Amino acid sequence: MALQQTTVSNYIEQTLETNVGQQNPGTQMALYFQCMAPNITSAYNILGDKTLLKVVQTALGLPVSMSQVNIDIQAKMITGQLKIADLQNPVKLQKFIERFTATYDGNRSQSLILGGAVY
């Protein structure tokens, strides 16, 4: 019974994430990050997942071009600005996600105003 409930909960969460993502990709990324955060134990977990990396880069103001440098340097760039352990704290995680969504929405609005492409 517990396995069935977990499956149903996972399905509902995935459906919500997909439906919300059709309206606002930033919200979809935030929901995904929130779901994955308990499993993040190092910067390498973030670097190995495109969506997690996009959230962290956006929230911390890290350049996309950082992906061109050595992976260990990238990890230090992340851990220099983010305590990975904070992602296990619900209050700190929520603040981080709010930081991401505010920055993402701000960047998106600015791109729309300037006529640029939004990703």
JSON list of C-alpha atoms in Angstrom, two decimals:
[
{"chain": "A", "resi": 1, "resn": "MET", "atom": "CA", "xyz": [0.00, 0.00, 0.00]},
{"chain": "A", "resi": 2, "resn": "ALA", "atom": "CA", "xyz": [2.84, 2.41, 0.86]},
{"chain": "A", "resi": 3, "resn": "LEU", "atom": "CA", "xyz": [4.52, 1.69, -2.48]},
{"chain": "A", "resi": 4, "resn": "GLN", "atom": "CA", "xyz": [1.27, 2.42, -4.31]},
{"chain": "A", "resi": 5, "resn": "GLN", "atom": "CA", "xyz": [0.86, 5.72, -2.44]},
{"chain": "A", "resi": 6, "resn": "THR", "atom": "CA", "xyz": [4.45, 6.70, -3.28]},
{"chain": "A", "resi": 7, "resn": "THR", "atom": "CA", "xyz": [3.84, 5.94, -6.94]},
{"chain": "A", "resi": 8, "resn": "VAL", "atom": "CA", "xyz": [0.65, 8.01, -6.97]},
{"chain": "A", "resi": 9, "resn": "SER", "atom": "CA", "xyz": [2.38, 10.89, -5.18]},
{"chain": "A", "resi": 10, "resn": "ASN", "atom": "CA", "xyz": [5.29, 10.81, -7.62]},
{"chain": "A", "resi": 11, "resn": "TYR", "atom": "CA", "xyz": [2.89, 10.79, -10.57]},
{"chain": "A", "resi": 12, "resn": "ILE", "atom": "CA", "xyz": [0.95, 13.76, -9.20]},
{"chain": "A", "resi": 13, "resn": "GLU", "atom": "CA", "xyz": [4.17, 15.68, -8.52]},
{"chain": "A", "resi": 14, "resn": "GLN", "atom": "CA", "xyz": [5.50, 14.99, -12.03]},
{"chain": "A", "resi": 15, "resn": "THR", "atom": "CA", "xyz": [2.19, 15.97, -13.62]},
{"chain": "A", "resi": 16, "resn": "LEU", "atom": "CA", "xyz": [2.10, 19.21, -11.63]},
{"chain": "A", "resi": 17, "resn": "GLU", "atom": "CA", "xyz": [5.71, 19.98, -12.57]},
{"chain": "A", "resi": 18, "resn": "THR", "atom": "CA", "xyz": [4.97, 19.38, -16.27]},
{"chain": "A", "resi": 19, "resn": "ASN", "atom": "CA", "xyz": [1.74, 21.40, -16.30]},
{"chain": "A", "resi": 20, "resn": "VAL", "atom": "CA", "xyz": [3.29, 24.31, -14.42]},
{"chain": "A", "resi": 21, "resn": "GLY", "atom": "CA", "xyz": [6.33, 24.17, -16.69]},
{"chain": "A", "resi": 22, "resn": "GLN", "atom": "CA", "xyz": [4.15, 24.78, -19.71]},
{"chain": "A", "resi": 23, "resn": "GLN", "atom": "CA", "xyz": [3.10, 28.07, -18.12]},
{"chain": "A", "resi": 24, "resn": "ASN", "atom": "CA", "xyz": [6.44, 29.09, -16.59]},
{"chain": "A", "resi": 25, "resn": "PRO", "atom": "CA", "xyz": [9.69, 27.17, -17.16]},
{"chain": "A", "resi": 26, "resn": "GLY", "atom": "CA", "xyz": [11.26, 28.87, -14.13]},
{"chain": "A", "resi": 27, "resn": "THR", "atom": "CA", "xyz": [8.60, 27.47, -11.84]},
{"chain": "A", "resi": 28, "resn": "GLN", "atom": "CA", "xyz": [9.12, 24.02, -13.32]},
{"chain": "A", "resi": 29, "resn": "MET", "atom": "CA", "xyz": [12.87, 24.29, -12.67]},
{"chain": "A", "resi": 30, "resn": "ALA", "atom": "CA", "xyz": [12.21, 25.46, -9.10]},
{"chain": "A", "resi": 31, "resn": "LEU", "atom": "CA", "xyz": [9.88, 22.53, -8.42]},
{"chain": "A", "resi": 32, "resn": "TYR", "atom": "CA", "xyz": [12.42, 20.11, -9.87]},
{"chain": "A", "resi": 33, "resn": "PHE", "atom": "CA", "xyz": [15.21, 21.63, -7.77]},
{"chain": "A", "resi": 34, "resn": "GLN", "atom": "CA", "xyz": [13.07, 21.40, -4.63]},
{"chain": "A", "resi": 35, "resn": "CYS", "atom": "CA", "xyz": [12.34, 17.74, -5.36]},
{"chain": "A", "resi": 36, "resn": "MET", "atom": "CA", "xyz": [16.00, 16.90, -6.05]},
{"chain": "A", "resi": 37, "resn": "ALA", "atom": "CA", "xyz": [17.58, 18.97, -3.25]},
{"chain": "A", "resi": 38, "resn": "PRO", "atom": "CA", "xyz": [17.49, 16.19, -0.62]},
{"chain": "A", "resi": 39, "resn": "ASN", "atom": "CA", "xyz": [19.73, 14.11, -2.91]},
{"chain": "A", "resi": 40, "resn": "ILE", "atom": "CA", "xyz": [22.33, 16.83, -3.51]},
{"chain": "A", "resi": 41, "resn": "THR", "atom": "CA", "xyz": [25.44, 16.02, -1.49]},
{"chain": "A", "resi": 42, "resn": "SER", "atom": "CA", "xyz": [28.09, 17.88, -3.47]},
{"chain": "A", "resi": 43, "resn": "ALA", "atom": "CA", "xyz": [28.58, 20.47, -6.18]},
{"chain": "A", "resi": 44, "resn": "TYR", "atom": "CA", "xyz": [29.24, 17.60, -8.57]},
{"chain": "A", "resi": 45, "resn": "ASN", "atom": "CA", "xyz": [25.60, 16.49, -8.23]},
{"chain": "A", "resi": 46, "resn": "ILE", "atom": "CA", "xyz": [24.61, 19.94, -9.43]},
{"chain": "A", "resi": 47, "resn": "LEU", "atom": "CA", "xyz": [27.16, 19.97, -12.23]},
{"chain": "A", "resi": 48, "resn": "GLY", "atom": "CA", "xyz": [25.91, 16.60, -13.46]},
{"chain": "A", "resi": 49, "resn": "ASP", "atom": "CA", "xyz": [22.32, 17.77, -13.92]},
{"chain": "A", "resi": 50, "resn": "LYS", "atom": "CA", "xyz": [21.49, 20.43, -16.51]},
{"chain": "A", "resi": 51, "resn": "THR", "atom": "CA", "xyz": [18.44, 21.77, -14.69]},
{"chain": "A", "resi": 52, "resn": "LEU", "atom": "CA", "xyz": [20.06, 21.86, -11.25]},
{"chain": "A", "resi": 53, "resn": "LEU", "atom": "CA", "xyz": [23.02, 23.70, -12.76]},
{"chain": "A", "resi": 54, "resn": "LYS", "atom": "CA", "xyz": [20.77, 26.25, -14.49]},
{"chain": "A", "resi": 55, "resn": "VAL", "atom": "CA", "xyz": [18.97, 26.95, -11.20]},
{"chain": "A", "resi": 56, "resn": "VAL", "atom": "CA", "xyz": [22.24, 27.40, -9.29]},
{"chain": "A", "resi": 57, "resn": "GLN", "atom": "CA", "xyz": [23.83, 29.54, -12.02]},
{"chain": "A", "resi": 58, "resn": "THR", "atom": "CA", "xyz": [20.76, 31.77, -12.13]},
{"chain": "A", "resi": 59, "resn": "ALA", "atom": "CA", "xyz": [20.35, 32.11, -8.36]},
{"chain": "A", "resi": 60, "resn": "LEU", "atom": "CA", "xyz": [24.04, 32.80, -7.75]},
{"chain": "A", "resi": 61, "resn": "GLY", "atom": "CA", "xyz": [24.62, 34.90, -10.85]},
{"chain": "A", "resi": 62, "resn": "LEU", "atom": "CA", "xyz": [27.24, 32.50, -12.18]},
{"chain": "A", "resi": 63, "resn": "PRO", "atom": "CA", "xyz": [27.99, 32.76, -15.89]},
{"chain": "A", "resi": 64, "resn": "VAL", "atom": "CA", "xyz": [26.93, 29.99, -18.25]},
{"chain": "A", "resi": 65, "resn": "SER", "atom": "CA", "xyz": [30.47, 30.18, -19.64]},
{"chain": "A", "resi": 66, "resn": "MET", "atom": "CA", "xyz": [31.76, 28.68, -16.38]},
{"chain": "A", "resi": 67, "resn": "SER", "atom": "CA", "xyz": [31.03, 25.31, -17.98]},
{"chain": "A", "resi": 68, "resn": "GLN", "atom": "CA", "xyz": [34.09, 25.80, -20.16]},
{"chain": "A", "resi": 69, "resn": "VAL", "atom": "CA", "xyz": [36.53, 25.60, -17.24]},
{"chain": "A", "resi": 70, "resn": "ASN", "atom": "CA", "xyz": [37.84, 22.59, -15.34]},
{"chain": "A", "resi": 71, "resn": "ILE", "atom": "CA", "xyz": [35.11, 20.71, -13.45]},
{"chain": "A", "resi": 72, "resn": "ASP", "atom": "CA", "xyz": [36.91, 21.09, -10.12]},
{"chain": "A", "resi": 73, "resn": "ILE", "atom": "CA", "xyz": [37.06, 24.86, -10.60]},
{"chain": "A", "resi": 74, "resn": "GLN", "atom": "CA", "xyz": [33.35, 24.86, -11.40]},
{"chain": "A", "resi": 75, "resn": "ALA", "atom": "CA", "xyz": [32.66, 22.94, -8.18]},
{"chain": "A", "resi": 76, "resn": "LYS", "atom": "CA", "xyz": [34.69, 25.50, -6.21]},
{"chain": "A", "resi": 77, "resn": "MET", "atom": "CA", "xyz": [32.75, 28.33, -7.86]},
{"chain": "A", "resi": 78, "resn": "ILE", "atom": "CA", "xyz": [29.52, 26.78, -6.62]},
{"chain": "A", "resi": 79, "resn": "THR", "atom": "CA", "xyz": [30.68, 25.86, -3.12]},
{"chain": "A", "resi": 80, "resn": "GLY", "atom": "CA", "xyz": [32.25, 29.28, -2.74]},
{"chain": "A", "resi": 81, "resn": "GLN", "atom": "CA", "xyz": [28.76, 30.79, -2.85]},
{"chain": "A", "resi": 82, "resn": "LEU", "atom": "CA", "xyz": [26.49, 27.96, -1.71]},
{"chain": "A", "resi": 83, "resn": "LYS", "atom": "CA", "xyz": [26.70, 25.68, 1.30]},
{"chain": "A", "resi": 84, "resn": "ILE", "atom": "CA", "xyz": [25.47, 22.37, -0.05]},
{"chain": "A", "resi": 85, "resn": "ALA", "atom": "CA", "xyz": [24.28, 21.41, 3.45]},
{"chain": "A", "resi": 86, "resn": "ASP", "atom": "CA", "xyz": [21.88, 24.39, 3.37]},
{"chain": "A", "resi": 87, "resn": "LEU", "atom": "CA", "xyz": [19.89, 22.55, 0.71]},
{"chain": "A", "resi": 88, "resn": "GLN", "atom": "CA", "xyz": [18.93, 20.01, 3.38]},
{"chain": "A", "resi": 89, "resn": "ASN", "atom": "CA", "xyz": [17.41, 22.75, 5.55]},
{"chain": "A", "resi": 90, "resn": "PRO", "atom": "CA", "xyz": [13.80, 23.42, 4.40]},
{"chain": "A", "resi": 91, "resn": "VAL", "atom": "CA", "xyz": [13.88, 27.10, 5.37]},
{"chain": "A", "resi": 92, "resn": "LYS", "atom": "CA", "xyz": [17.21, 27.77, 3.64]},
{"chain": "A", "resi": 93, "resn": "LEU", "atom": "CA", "xyz": [16.15, 25.72, 0.63]},
{"chain": "A", "resi": 94, "resn": "GLN", "atom": "CA", "xyz": [12.96, 27.76, 0.32]},
{"chain": "A", "resi": 95, "resn": "LYS", "atom": "CA", "xyz": [14.95, 31.02, 0.47]},
{"chain": "A", "resi": 96, "resn": "PHE", "atom": "CA", "xyz": [17.31, 29.73, -2.22]},
{"chain": "A", "resi": 97, "resn": "ILE", "atom": "CA", "xyz": [14.39, 28.77, -4.46]},
{"chain": "A", "resi": 98, "resn": "GLU", "atom": "CA", "xyz": [12.80, 32.18, -3.91]},
{"chain": "A", "resi": 99, "resn": "ARG", "atom": "CA", "xyz": [16.11, 33.79, -4.86]},
{"chain": "A", "resi": 100, "resn": "PHE", "atom": "CA", "xyz": [16.19, 31.70, -8.04]},
{"chain": "A", "resi": 101, "resn": "THR", "atom": "CA", "xyz": [12.61, 32.49, -9.05]},
{"chain": "A", "resi": 102, "resn": "ALA", "atom": "CA", "xyz": [13.03, 36.20, -8.41]},
{"chain": "A", "resi": 103, "resn": "THR", "atom": "CA", "xyz": [16.24, 36.31, -10.46]},
{"chain": "A", "resi": 104, "resn": "TYR", "atom": "CA", "xyz": [14.82, 34.10, -13.20]},
{"chain": "A", "resi": 105, "resn": "ASP", "atom": "CA", "xyz": [11.63, 36.16, -13.49]},
{"chain": "A", "resi": 106, "resn": "GLY", "atom": "CA", "xyz": [13.66, 39.39, -13.42]},
{"chain": "A", "resi": 107, "resn": "ASN", "atom": "CA", "xyz": [15.93, 38.16, -16.20]},
{"chain": "A", "resi": 108, "resn": "ARG", "atom": "CA", "xyz": [12.93, 36.95, -18.19]},
{"chain": "A", "resi": 109, "resn": "SER", "atom": "CA", "xyz": [11.11, 40.29, -17.86]},
{"chain": "A", "resi": 110, "resn": "GLN", "atom": "CA", "xyz": [14.22, 42.20, -18.86]},
{"chain": "A", "resi": 111, "resn": "SER", "atom": "CA", "xyz": [14.71, 39.97, -21.91]},
{"chain": "A", "resi": 112, "resn": "LEU", "atom": "CA", "xyz": [11.10, 40.48, -22.96]},
{"chain": "A", "resi": 113, "resn": "ILE", "atom": "CA", "xyz": [11.41, 44.25, -22.56]},
{"chain": "A", "resi": 114, "resn": "LEU", "atom": "CA", "xyz": [14.63, 44.32, -24.57]},
{"chain": "A", "resi": 115, "resn": "GLY", "atom": "CA", "xyz": [13.26, 41.95, -27.18]},
{"chain": "A", "resi": 116, "resn": "GLY", "atom": "CA", "xyz": [15.82, 39.23, -26.47]},
{"chain": "A", "resi": 117, "resn": "ALA", "atom": "CA", "xyz": [15.38, 35.52, -26.49]},
{"chain": "A", "resi": 118, "resn": "VAL", "atom": "CA", "xyz": [14.18, 33.91, -23.26]},
{"chain": "A", "resi": 119, "resn": "TYR", "atom": "CA", "xyz": [15.43, 30.48, -22.23]}
]
